[in-house]
mmCIF file with all atom_site columns, C-alpha atoms in Angstrom:
data_model
loop_
_atom_site.group_PDB
_atom_site.id
_atom_site.type_symbol
_atom_site.label_atom_id
_atom_site.label_alt_id
_atom_site.label_comp_id
_atom_site.label_asym_id
_atom_site.label_entity_id
_atom_site.label_seq_id
_atom_site.pdbx_PDB_ins_code
_atom_site.Cartn_x
_atom_site.Cartn_y
_atom_site.Cartn_z
_atom_site.occupancy
_atom_site.B_iso_or_equiv
_atom_site.pdbx_formal_charge
_atom_site.auth_seq_id
_atom_site.auth_comp_id
_atom_site.auth_asym_id
_atom_site.auth_atom_id
_atom_site.pdbx_PDB_model_num
ATOM 1   C CA . UNK A 1 1   ? 215.172 237.346 -49.458 1.00 0.00 ? 125 UNK A CA 1
ATOM 2   C CA . UNK A 1 2   ? 218.947 237.478 -49.855 1.00 0.00 ? 126 UNK A CA 1
ATOM 3   C CA . UNK A 1 3   ? 221.522 234.918 -48.727 1.00 0.00 ? 127 UNK A CA 1
ATOM 4   C CA . UNK A 1 4   ? 222.079 236.650 -45.372 1.00 0.00 ? 128 UNK A CA 1
ATOM 5   C CA . UNK A 1 5   ? 218.345 236.626 -44.609 1.00 0.00 ? 129 UNK A CA 1
ATOM 6   C CA . UNK A 1 6   ? 218.355 232.909 -45.406 1.00 0.00 ? 130 UNK A CA 1
ATOM 7   C CA . UNK A 1 7   ? 221.455 232.320 -43.262 1.00 0.00 ? 131 UNK A CA 1
ATOM 8   C CA . UNK A 1 8   ? 219.811 234.185 -40.356 1.00 0.00 ? 132 UNK A CA 1
ATOM 9   C CA . UNK A 1 9   ? 216.736 231.948 -40.537 1.00 0.00 ? 133 UNK A CA 1
ATOM 10  C CA . UNK A 1 10  ? 218.708 228.718 -40.847 1.00 0.00 ? 134 UNK A CA 1
ATOM 11  C CA . UNK A 1 11  ? 221.257 229.580 -38.196 1.00 0.00 ? 135 UNK A CA 1
ATOM 12  C CA . UNK A 1 12  ? 218.514 230.419 -35.689 1.00 0.00 ? 136 UNK A CA 1
ATOM 13  C CA . UNK A 1 13  ? 216.711 227.170 -36.574 1.00 0.00 ? 137 UNK A CA 1
ATOM 14  C CA . UNK A 1 14  ? 219.928 225.168 -36.190 1.00 0.00 ? 138 UNK A CA 1
ATOM 15  C CA . UNK A 1 15  ? 220.672 226.715 -32.812 1.00 0.00 ? 139 UNK A CA 1
ATOM 16  C CA . UNK A 1 16  ? 217.104 226.229 -31.631 1.00 0.00 ? 140 UNK A CA 1
ATOM 17  C CA . UNK A 1 17  ? 216.986 222.574 -32.697 1.00 0.00 ? 141 UNK A CA 1
ATOM 18  C CA . UNK A 1 18  ? 220.375 221.844 -31.173 1.00 0.00 ? 142 UNK A CA 1
ATOM 19  C CA . UNK A 1 19  ? 219.347 223.584 -27.930 1.00 0.00 ? 143 UNK A CA 1
ATOM 20  C CA . UNK A 1 20  ? 216.115 221.546 -27.727 1.00 0.00 ? 144 UNK A CA 1
ATOM 21  C CA . UNK A 1 21  ? 218.016 218.336 -28.546 1.00 0.00 ? 145 UNK A CA 1
ATOM 22  C CA . UNK A 1 22  ? 220.377 218.663 -25.564 1.00 0.00 ? 146 UNK A CA 1
ATOM 23  C CA . UNK A 1 23  ? 218.124 220.522 -23.140 1.00 0.00 ? 147 UNK A CA 1
ATOM 24  C CA . UNK A 1 24  ? 217.232 217.661 -20.806 1.00 0.00 ? 148 UNK A CA 1
ATOM 25  C CA . UNK A 1 25  ? 220.109 215.224 -21.212 1.00 0.00 ? 149 UNK A CA 1
ATOM 26  C CA . UNK A 1 26  ? 221.683 213.504 -18.242 1.00 0.00 ? 150 UNK A CA 1
ATOM 27  C CA . UNK A 1 27  ? 225.497 213.463 -17.989 1.00 0.00 ? 151 UNK A CA 1
ATOM 28  C CA . UNK A 1 28  ? 225.406 209.828 -19.145 1.00 0.00 ? 152 UNK A CA 1
ATOM 29  C CA . UNK A 1 29  ? 223.320 210.759 -22.217 1.00 0.00 ? 153 UNK A CA 1
ATOM 30  C CA . UNK A 1 30  ? 225.658 213.676 -23.036 1.00 0.00 ? 154 UNK A CA 1
ATOM 31  C CA . UNK A 1 31  ? 228.575 211.233 -23.129 1.00 0.00 ? 155 UNK A CA 1
ATOM 32  C CA . UNK A 1 32  ? 226.901 208.095 -24.514 1.00 0.00 ? 156 UNK A CA 1
ATOM 33  C CA . UNK A 1 33  ? 229.225 206.205 -26.859 1.00 0.00 ? 157 UNK A CA 1
ATOM 34  C CA . UNK A 1 34  ? 227.439 204.011 -29.361 1.00 0.00 ? 158 UNK A CA 1
ATOM 35  C CA . UNK A 1 35  ? 229.009 201.265 -31.413 1.00 0.00 ? 159 UNK A CA 1
ATOM 36  C CA . UNK A 1 36  ? 231.917 202.065 -33.705 1.00 0.00 ? 160 UNK A CA 1
ATOM 37  C CA . UNK A 1 37  ? 233.728 205.323 -34.169 1.00 0.00 ? 161 UNK A CA 1
ATOM 38  C CA . UNK A 1 38  ? 230.862 207.786 -33.616 1.00 0.00 ? 162 UNK A CA 1
ATOM 39  C CA . UNK A 1 39  ? 231.279 210.575 -31.097 1.00 0.00 ? 163 UNK A CA 1
ATOM 40  C CA . UNK A 1 40  ? 229.194 211.583 -28.103 1.00 0.00 ? 164 UNK A CA 1
ATOM 41  C CA . UNK A 1 41  ? 226.631 214.377 -28.152 1.00 0.00 ? 165 UNK A CA 1
ATOM 42  C CA . UNK A 1 42  ? 228.925 216.362 -25.826 1.00 0.00 ? 166 UNK A CA 1
ATOM 43  C CA . UNK A 1 43  ? 231.785 216.116 -28.323 1.00 0.00 ? 167 UNK A CA 1
ATOM 44  C CA . UNK A 1 44  ? 229.578 216.956 -31.314 1.00 0.00 ? 168 UNK A CA 1
ATOM 45  C CA . UNK A 1 45  ? 228.054 220.062 -29.726 1.00 0.00 ? 169 UNK A CA 1
ATOM 46  C CA . UNK A 1 46  ? 231.470 221.226 -28.507 1.00 0.00 ? 170 UNK A CA 1
ATOM 47  C CA . UNK A 1 47  ? 232.930 220.708 -31.978 1.00 0.00 ? 171 UNK A CA 1
ATOM 48  C CA . UNK A 1 48  ? 230.108 222.631 -33.687 1.00 0.00 ? 172 UNK A CA 1
ATOM 49  C CA . UNK A 1 49  ? 230.198 225.569 -31.305 1.00 0.00 ? 173 UNK A CA 1
ATOM 50  C CA . UNK A 1 50  ? 233.983 225.797 -31.284 1.00 0.00 ? 174 UNK A CA 1
ATOM 51  C CA . UNK A 1 51  ? 233.877 225.786 -35.092 1.00 0.00 ? 175 UNK A CA 1
ATOM 52  C CA . UNK A 1 52  ? 231.286 228.583 -35.196 1.00 0.00 ? 176 UNK A CA 1
ATOM 53  C CA . UNK A 1 53  ? 233.305 230.551 -32.642 1.00 0.00 ? 177 UNK A CA 1
ATOM 54  C CA . UNK A 1 54  ? 236.508 230.219 -34.669 1.00 0.00 ? 178 UNK A CA 1
ATOM 55  C CA . UNK A 1 55  ? 234.816 231.179 -37.933 1.00 0.00 ? 179 UNK A CA 1
ATOM 56  C CA . UNK A 1 56  ? 233.007 234.151 -36.375 1.00 0.00 ? 180 UNK A CA 1
ATOM 57  C CA . UNK A 1 57  ? 235.780 235.594 -34.318 1.00 0.00 ? 181 UNK A CA 1
ATOM 58  C CA . UNK A 1 58  ? 239.122 234.482 -35.726 1.00 0.00 ? 182 UNK A CA 1
ATOM 59  C CA . UNK A 1 59  ? 238.391 234.088 -39.437 1.00 0.00 ? 183 UNK A CA 1
ATOM 60  C CA . UNK A 1 60  ? 235.699 236.715 -40.083 1.00 0.00 ? 184 UNK A CA 1
ATOM 61  C CA . UNK A 1 61  ? 236.669 239.350 -37.514 1.00 0.00 ? 185 UNK A CA 1
ATOM 62  C CA . UNK A 1 62  ? 240.376 238.725 -36.800 1.00 0.00 ? 186 UNK A CA 1
ATOM 63  C CA . UNK A 1 63  ? 239.659 238.566 -33.057 1.00 0.00 ? 187 UNK A CA 1
ATOM 64  C CA . UNK A 1 64  ? 240.383 235.905 -30.439 1.00 0.00 ? 188 UNK A CA 1
ATOM 65  C CA . UNK A 1 65  ? 237.593 233.317 -30.212 1.00 0.00 ? 189 UNK A CA 1
ATOM 66  C CA . UNK A 1 66  ? 235.173 233.641 -27.287 1.00 0.00 ? 190 UNK A CA 1
ATOM 67  C CA . UNK A 1 67  ? 236.628 230.299 -26.125 1.00 0.00 ? 191 UNK A CA 1
ATOM 68  C CA . UNK A 1 68  ? 240.005 231.957 -25.531 1.00 0.00 ? 192 UNK A CA 1
ATOM 69  C CA . UNK A 1 69  ? 238.869 235.447 -24.617 1.00 0.00 ? 193 UNK A CA 1
ATOM 70  C CA . UNK A 1 70  ? 236.529 234.151 -21.910 1.00 0.00 ? 194 UNK A CA 1
ATOM 71  C CA . UNK A 1 71  ? 239.031 231.485 -20.795 1.00 0.00 ? 195 UNK A CA 1
ATOM 72  C CA . UNK A 1 72  ? 236.291 228.891 -21.313 1.00 0.00 ? 196 UNK A CA 1
ATOM 73  C CA . UNK A 1 73  ? 238.878 226.144 -21.768 1.00 0.00 ? 197 UNK A CA 1
ATOM 74  C CA . UNK A 1 74  ? 240.192 226.842 -18.261 1.00 0.00 ? 198 UNK A CA 1
ATOM 75  C CA . UNK A 1 75  ? 236.723 227.153 -16.748 1.00 0.00 ? 199 UNK A CA 1
ATOM 76  C CA . UNK A 1 76  ? 235.627 223.850 -18.314 1.00 0.00 ? 200 UNK A CA 1
ATOM 77  C CA . UNK A 1 77  ? 238.944 221.991 -18.076 1.00 0.00 ? 201 UNK A CA 1
ATOM 78  C CA . UNK A 1 78  ? 239.006 221.371 -21.833 1.00 0.00 ? 202 UNK A CA 1
ATOM 79  C CA . UNK A 1 79  ? 241.683 221.767 -24.528 1.00 0.00 ? 203 UNK A CA 1
ATOM 80  C CA . UNK A 1 80  ? 242.612 225.402 -25.248 1.00 0.00 ? 204 UNK A CA 1
ATOM 81  C CA . UNK A 1 81  ? 243.234 225.182 -29.004 1.00 0.00 ? 205 UNK A CA 1
ATOM 82  C CA . UNK A 1 82  ? 241.659 222.131 -30.653 1.00 0.00 ? 206 UNK A CA 1
ATOM 83  C CA . UNK A 1 83  ? 238.057 221.993 -31.782 1.00 0.00 ? 207 UNK A CA 1
ATOM 84  C CA . UNK A 1 84  ? 237.755 218.336 -32.701 1.00 0.00 ? 208 UNK A CA 1
ATOM 85  C CA . UNK A 1 85  ? 238.597 218.457 -36.409 1.00 0.00 ? 209 UNK A CA 1
ATOM 86  C CA . UNK A 1 86  ? 240.948 215.582 -37.178 1.00 0.00 ? 210 UNK A CA 1
ATOM 87  C CA . UNK A 1 87  ? 241.088 214.462 -33.548 1.00 0.00 ? 211 UNK A CA 1
ATOM 88  C CA . UNK A 1 88  ? 241.960 210.770 -33.174 1.00 0.00 ? 212 UNK A CA 1
ATOM 89  C CA . UNK A 1 89  ? 238.922 208.614 -32.318 1.00 0.00 ? 213 UNK A CA 1
ATOM 90  C CA . UNK A 1 90  ? 240.415 207.463 -29.011 1.00 0.00 ? 214 UNK A CA 1
ATOM 91  C CA . UNK A 1 91  ? 240.970 211.064 -27.919 1.00 0.00 ? 215 UNK A CA 1
ATOM 92  C CA . UNK A 1 92  ? 237.490 212.120 -29.047 1.00 0.00 ? 216 UNK A CA 1
ATOM 93  C CA . UNK A 1 93  ? 235.975 209.211 -27.123 1.00 0.00 ? 217 UNK A CA 1
ATOM 94  C CA . UNK A 1 94  ? 237.738 210.379 -23.947 1.00 0.00 ? 218 UNK A CA 1
ATOM 95  C CA . UNK A 1 95  ? 236.289 213.895 -24.305 1.00 0.00 ? 219 UNK A CA 1
ATOM 96  C CA . UNK A 1 96  ? 234.166 214.810 -21.295 1.00 0.00 ? 220 UNK A CA 1
ATOM 97  C CA . UNK A 1 97  ? 232.226 217.919 -20.276 1.00 0.00 ? 221 UNK A CA 1
ATOM 98  C CA . UNK A 1 98  ? 231.968 217.875 -16.486 1.00 0.00 ? 222 UNK A CA 1
ATOM 99  C CA . UNK A 1 99  ? 229.538 220.813 -16.210 1.00 0.00 ? 223 UNK A CA 1
ATOM 100 C CA . UNK A 1 100 ? 226.990 220.896 -19.046 1.00 0.00 ? 224 UNK A CA 1
ATOM 101 C CA . UNK A 1 101 ? 225.268 223.961 -17.560 1.00 0.00 ? 225 UNK A CA 1
ATOM 102 C CA . UNK A 1 102 ? 228.482 225.987 -17.613 1.00 0.00 ? 226 UNK A CA 1
ATOM 103 C CA . UNK A 1 103 ? 229.303 224.693 -21.084 1.00 0.00 ? 227 UNK A CA 1
ATOM 104 C CA . UNK A 1 104 ? 225.876 225.797 -22.343 1.00 0.00 ? 228 UNK A CA 1
ATOM 105 C CA . UNK A 1 105 ? 226.646 229.331 -21.102 1.00 0.00 ? 229 UNK A CA 1
ATOM 106 C CA . UNK A 1 106 ? 229.563 229.371 -23.546 1.00 0.00 ? 230 UNK A CA 1
ATOM 107 C CA . UNK A 1 107 ? 227.342 227.887 -26.273 1.00 0.00 ? 231 UNK A CA 1
ATOM 108 C CA . UNK A 1 108 ? 224.662 230.535 -25.801 1.00 0.00 ? 232 UNK A CA 1
ATOM 109 C CA . UNK A 1 109 ? 227.253 233.334 -25.872 1.00 0.00 ? 233 UNK A CA 1
ATOM 110 C CA . UNK A 1 110 ? 228.659 232.096 -29.197 1.00 0.00 ? 234 UNK A CA 1
ATOM 111 C CA . UNK A 1 111 ? 225.221 231.583 -30.731 1.00 0.00 ? 235 UNK A CA 1
ATOM 112 C CA . UNK A 1 112 ? 223.972 234.995 -29.593 1.00 0.00 ? 236 UNK A CA 1
ATOM 113 C CA . UNK A 1 113 ? 227.040 236.777 -30.932 1.00 0.00 ? 237 UNK A CA 1
ATOM 114 C CA . UNK A 1 114 ? 226.980 234.933 -34.264 1.00 0.00 ? 238 UNK A CA 1
ATOM 115 C CA . UNK A 1 115 ? 223.261 235.610 -34.766 1.00 0.00 ? 239 UNK A CA 1
ATOM 116 C CA . UNK A 1 116 ? 223.856 239.294 -33.962 1.00 0.00 ? 240 UNK A CA 1
ATOM 117 C CA . UNK A 1 117 ? 226.767 239.366 -36.403 1.00 0.00 ? 241 UNK A CA 1
ATOM 118 C CA . UNK A 1 118 ? 224.791 237.954 -39.320 1.00 0.00 ? 242 UNK A CA 1
ATOM 119 C CA . UNK A 1 119 ? 221.774 240.137 -38.461 1.00 0.00 ? 243 UNK A CA 1
ATOM 120 C CA . UNK A 1 120 ? 224.019 243.221 -38.639 1.00 0.00 ? 244 UNK A CA 1
ATOM 121 C CA . UNK A 1 121 ? 225.081 242.555 -42.249 1.00 0.00 ? 245 UNK A CA 1
ATOM 122 C CA . UNK A 1 122 ? 223.272 245.160 -44.327 1.00 0.00 ? 246 UNK A CA 1
ATOM 123 C CA . UNK A 1 123 ? 224.649 244.535 -47.834 1.00 0.00 ? 247 UNK A CA 1
ATOM 124 C CA . UNK A 1 124 ? 223.015 241.131 -48.364 1.00 0.00 ? 248 UNK A CA 1
ATOM 125 C CA . UNK A 1 125 ? 226.401 239.417 -48.154 1.00 0.00 ? 249 UNK A CA 1
ATOM 126 C CA . UNK A 1 126 ? 228.164 241.295 -50.973 1.00 0.00 ? 250 UNK A CA 1
ATOM 127 C CA . UNK A 1 127 ? 231.313 242.077 -48.985 1.00 0.00 ? 251 UNK A CA 1
ATOM 128 C CA . UNK A 1 128 ? 231.507 238.546 -47.585 1.00 0.00 ? 252 UNK A CA 1
ATOM 129 C CA . UNK A 1 129 ? 231.033 237.094 -51.083 1.00 0.00 ? 253 UNK A CA 1
ATOM 130 C CA . UNK A 1 130 ? 233.964 239.121 -52.410 1.00 0.00 ? 254 UNK A CA 1
ATOM 131 C CA . UNK A 1 131 ? 236.254 238.375 -49.466 1.00 0.00 ? 255 UNK A CA 1
ATOM 132 C CA . UNK A 1 132 ? 238.460 235.259 -49.464 1.00 0.00 ? 256 UNK A CA 1
ATOM 133 C CA . UNK A 1 133 ? 239.331 233.525 -46.192 1.00 0.00 ? 257 UNK A CA 1
ATOM 134 C CA . UNK A 1 134 ? 241.259 230.383 -45.307 1.00 0.00 ? 258 UNK A CA 1
ATOM 135 C CA . UNK A 1 135 ? 239.494 227.721 -43.274 1.00 0.00 ? 259 UNK A CA 1
ATOM 136 C CA . UNK A 1 136 ? 241.802 224.915 -42.162 1.00 0.00 ? 260 UNK A CA 1
ATOM 137 C CA . UNK A 1 137 ? 241.737 222.157 -43.279 1.00 0.00 ? 261 UNK A CA 1
ATOM 138 C CA . UNK A 1 138 ? 239.347 223.132 -46.120 1.00 0.00 ? 262 UNK A CA 1
ATOM 139 C CA . UNK A 1 139 ? 241.486 225.840 -47.727 1.00 0.00 ? 263 UNK A CA 1
ATOM 140 C CA . UNK A 1 140 ? 240.488 229.121 -49.355 1.00 0.00 ? 264 UNK A CA 1
ATOM 141 C CA . UNK A 1 141 ? 236.854 230.043 -49.855 1.00 0.00 ? 265 UNK A CA 1
ATOM 142 C CA . UNK A 1 142 ? 234.668 233.102 -49.800 1.00 0.00 ? 266 UNK A CA 1
ATOM 143 C CA . UNK A 1 143 ? 233.699 234.340 -46.352 1.00 0.00 ? 267 UNK A CA 1
ATOM 144 C CA . UNK A 1 144 ? 230.038 233.806 -47.253 1.00 0.00 ? 268 UNK A CA 1
ATOM 145 C CA . UNK A 1 145 ? 230.841 230.162 -48.051 1.00 0.00 ? 269 UNK A CA 1
ATOM 146 C CA . UNK A 1 146 ? 232.601 229.776 -44.682 1.00 0.00 ? 270 UNK A CA 1
ATOM 147 C CA . UNK A 1 147 ? 229.355 230.731 -42.954 1.00 0.00 ? 271 UNK A CA 1
ATOM 148 C CA . UNK A 1 148 ? 227.089 228.669 -45.191 1.00 0.00 ? 272 UNK A CA 1
ATOM 149 C CA . UNK A 1 149 ? 229.210 225.559 -45.621 1.00 0.00 ? 273 UNK A CA 1
ATOM 150 C CA . UNK A 1 150 ? 231.055 225.340 -42.327 1.00 0.00 ? 274 UNK A CA 1
ATOM 151 C CA . UNK A 1 151 ? 228.780 227.004 -39.773 1.00 0.00 ? 275 UNK A CA 1
ATOM 152 C CA . UNK A 1 152 ? 225.395 226.012 -41.153 1.00 0.00 ? 276 UNK A CA 1
ATOM 153 C CA . UNK A 1 153 ? 225.573 222.976 -43.470 1.00 0.00 ? 277 UNK A CA 1
ATOM 154 C CA . UNK A 1 154 ? 228.369 221.242 -41.544 1.00 0.00 ? 278 UNK A CA 1
ATOM 155 C CA . UNK A 1 155 ? 226.617 221.775 -38.210 1.00 0.00 ? 279 UNK A CA 1
ATOM 156 C CA . UNK A 1 156 ? 223.293 220.539 -39.617 1.00 0.00 ? 280 UNK A CA 1
ATOM 157 C CA . UNK A 1 157 ? 225.064 217.297 -40.544 1.00 0.00 ? 281 UNK A CA 1
ATOM 158 C CA . UNK A 1 158 ? 226.212 217.013 -36.947 1.00 0.00 ? 282 UNK A CA 1
ATOM 159 C CA . UNK A 1 159 ? 222.673 217.761 -35.752 1.00 0.00 ? 283 UNK A CA 1
ATOM 160 C CA . UNK A 1 160 ? 221.644 214.670 -37.713 1.00 0.00 ? 284 UNK A CA 1
ATOM 161 C CA . UNK A 1 161 ? 224.228 212.665 -35.778 1.00 0.00 ? 285 UNK A CA 1
ATOM 162 C CA . UNK A 1 162 ? 222.799 214.005 -32.519 1.00 0.00 ? 286 UNK A CA 1
ATOM 163 C CA . UNK A 1 163 ? 219.288 213.024 -33.638 1.00 0.00 ? 287 UNK A CA 1
ATOM 164 C CA . UNK A 1 164 ? 220.494 209.496 -34.383 1.00 0.00 ? 288 UNK A CA 1
ATOM 165 C CA . UNK A 1 165 ? 222.142 209.183 -30.965 1.00 0.00 ? 289 UNK A CA 1
ATOM 166 C CA . UNK A 1 166 ? 218.997 210.483 -29.281 1.00 0.00 ? 290 UNK A CA 1
ATOM 167 C CA . UNK A 1 167 ? 217.047 207.789 -31.126 1.00 0.00 ? 291 UNK A CA 1
ATOM 168 C CA . UNK A 1 168 ? 219.459 205.151 -29.819 1.00 0.00 ? 292 UNK A CA 1
ATOM 169 C CA . UNK A 1 169 ? 218.758 206.510 -26.340 1.00 0.00 ? 293 UNK A CA 1
ATOM 170 C CA . UNK A 1 170 ? 215.007 206.162 -26.896 1.00 0.00 ? 294 UNK A CA 1
ATOM 171 C CA . UNK A 1 171 ? 214.484 209.921 -27.141 1.00 0.00 ? 295 UNK A CA 1
ATOM 172 C CA . UNK A 1 172 ? 212.994 212.198 -29.800 1.00 0.00 ? 296 UNK A CA 1
ATOM 173 C CA . UNK A 1 173 ? 215.411 212.775 -32.690 1.00 0.00 ? 297 UNK A CA 1
ATOM 174 C CA . UNK A 1 174 ? 214.969 216.045 -34.599 1.00 0.00 ? 298 UNK A CA 1
ATOM 175 C CA . UNK A 1 175 ? 212.581 218.382 -32.774 1.00 0.00 ? 299 UNK A CA 1
ATOM 176 C CA . UNK A 1 176 ? 209.955 218.971 -35.466 1.00 0.00 ? 300 UNK A CA 1
#
């Protein structure tokens, strides 16, 4: 198994677990705000998917993100450029997805395209390992690290946040 094979497995697992975690949430559960500065499940999922979209399309392929190309921001009434990184807590707490079903169409498009992208890599990640990209605000890193650190590890951390919130709501946390 090479790093790309591993990434394929983990990315599919991440997407599957996140999908199961949000599958039957009410609008109130999507937007539940616990104590303190934590964000809602809606915000966390949006942030993760927007991040994956930006890494896949803009950083790795030099193309407009699906978010922009499909005018998802207009269709969902959400910000056109931001993805949640560094957003002030007050602004993040006001974030609201009015149509979770429509939003999940965007999510599934990003996940499908990213999984197809990584599955199409035939050199085990050699080219991506040699290629340097810039991921704001993290700086320069190899393209392979952008996938592993930002799109997989980072989003798994956020999946843990979702599991915690689900527990607060009396629901199953991680879908083992």
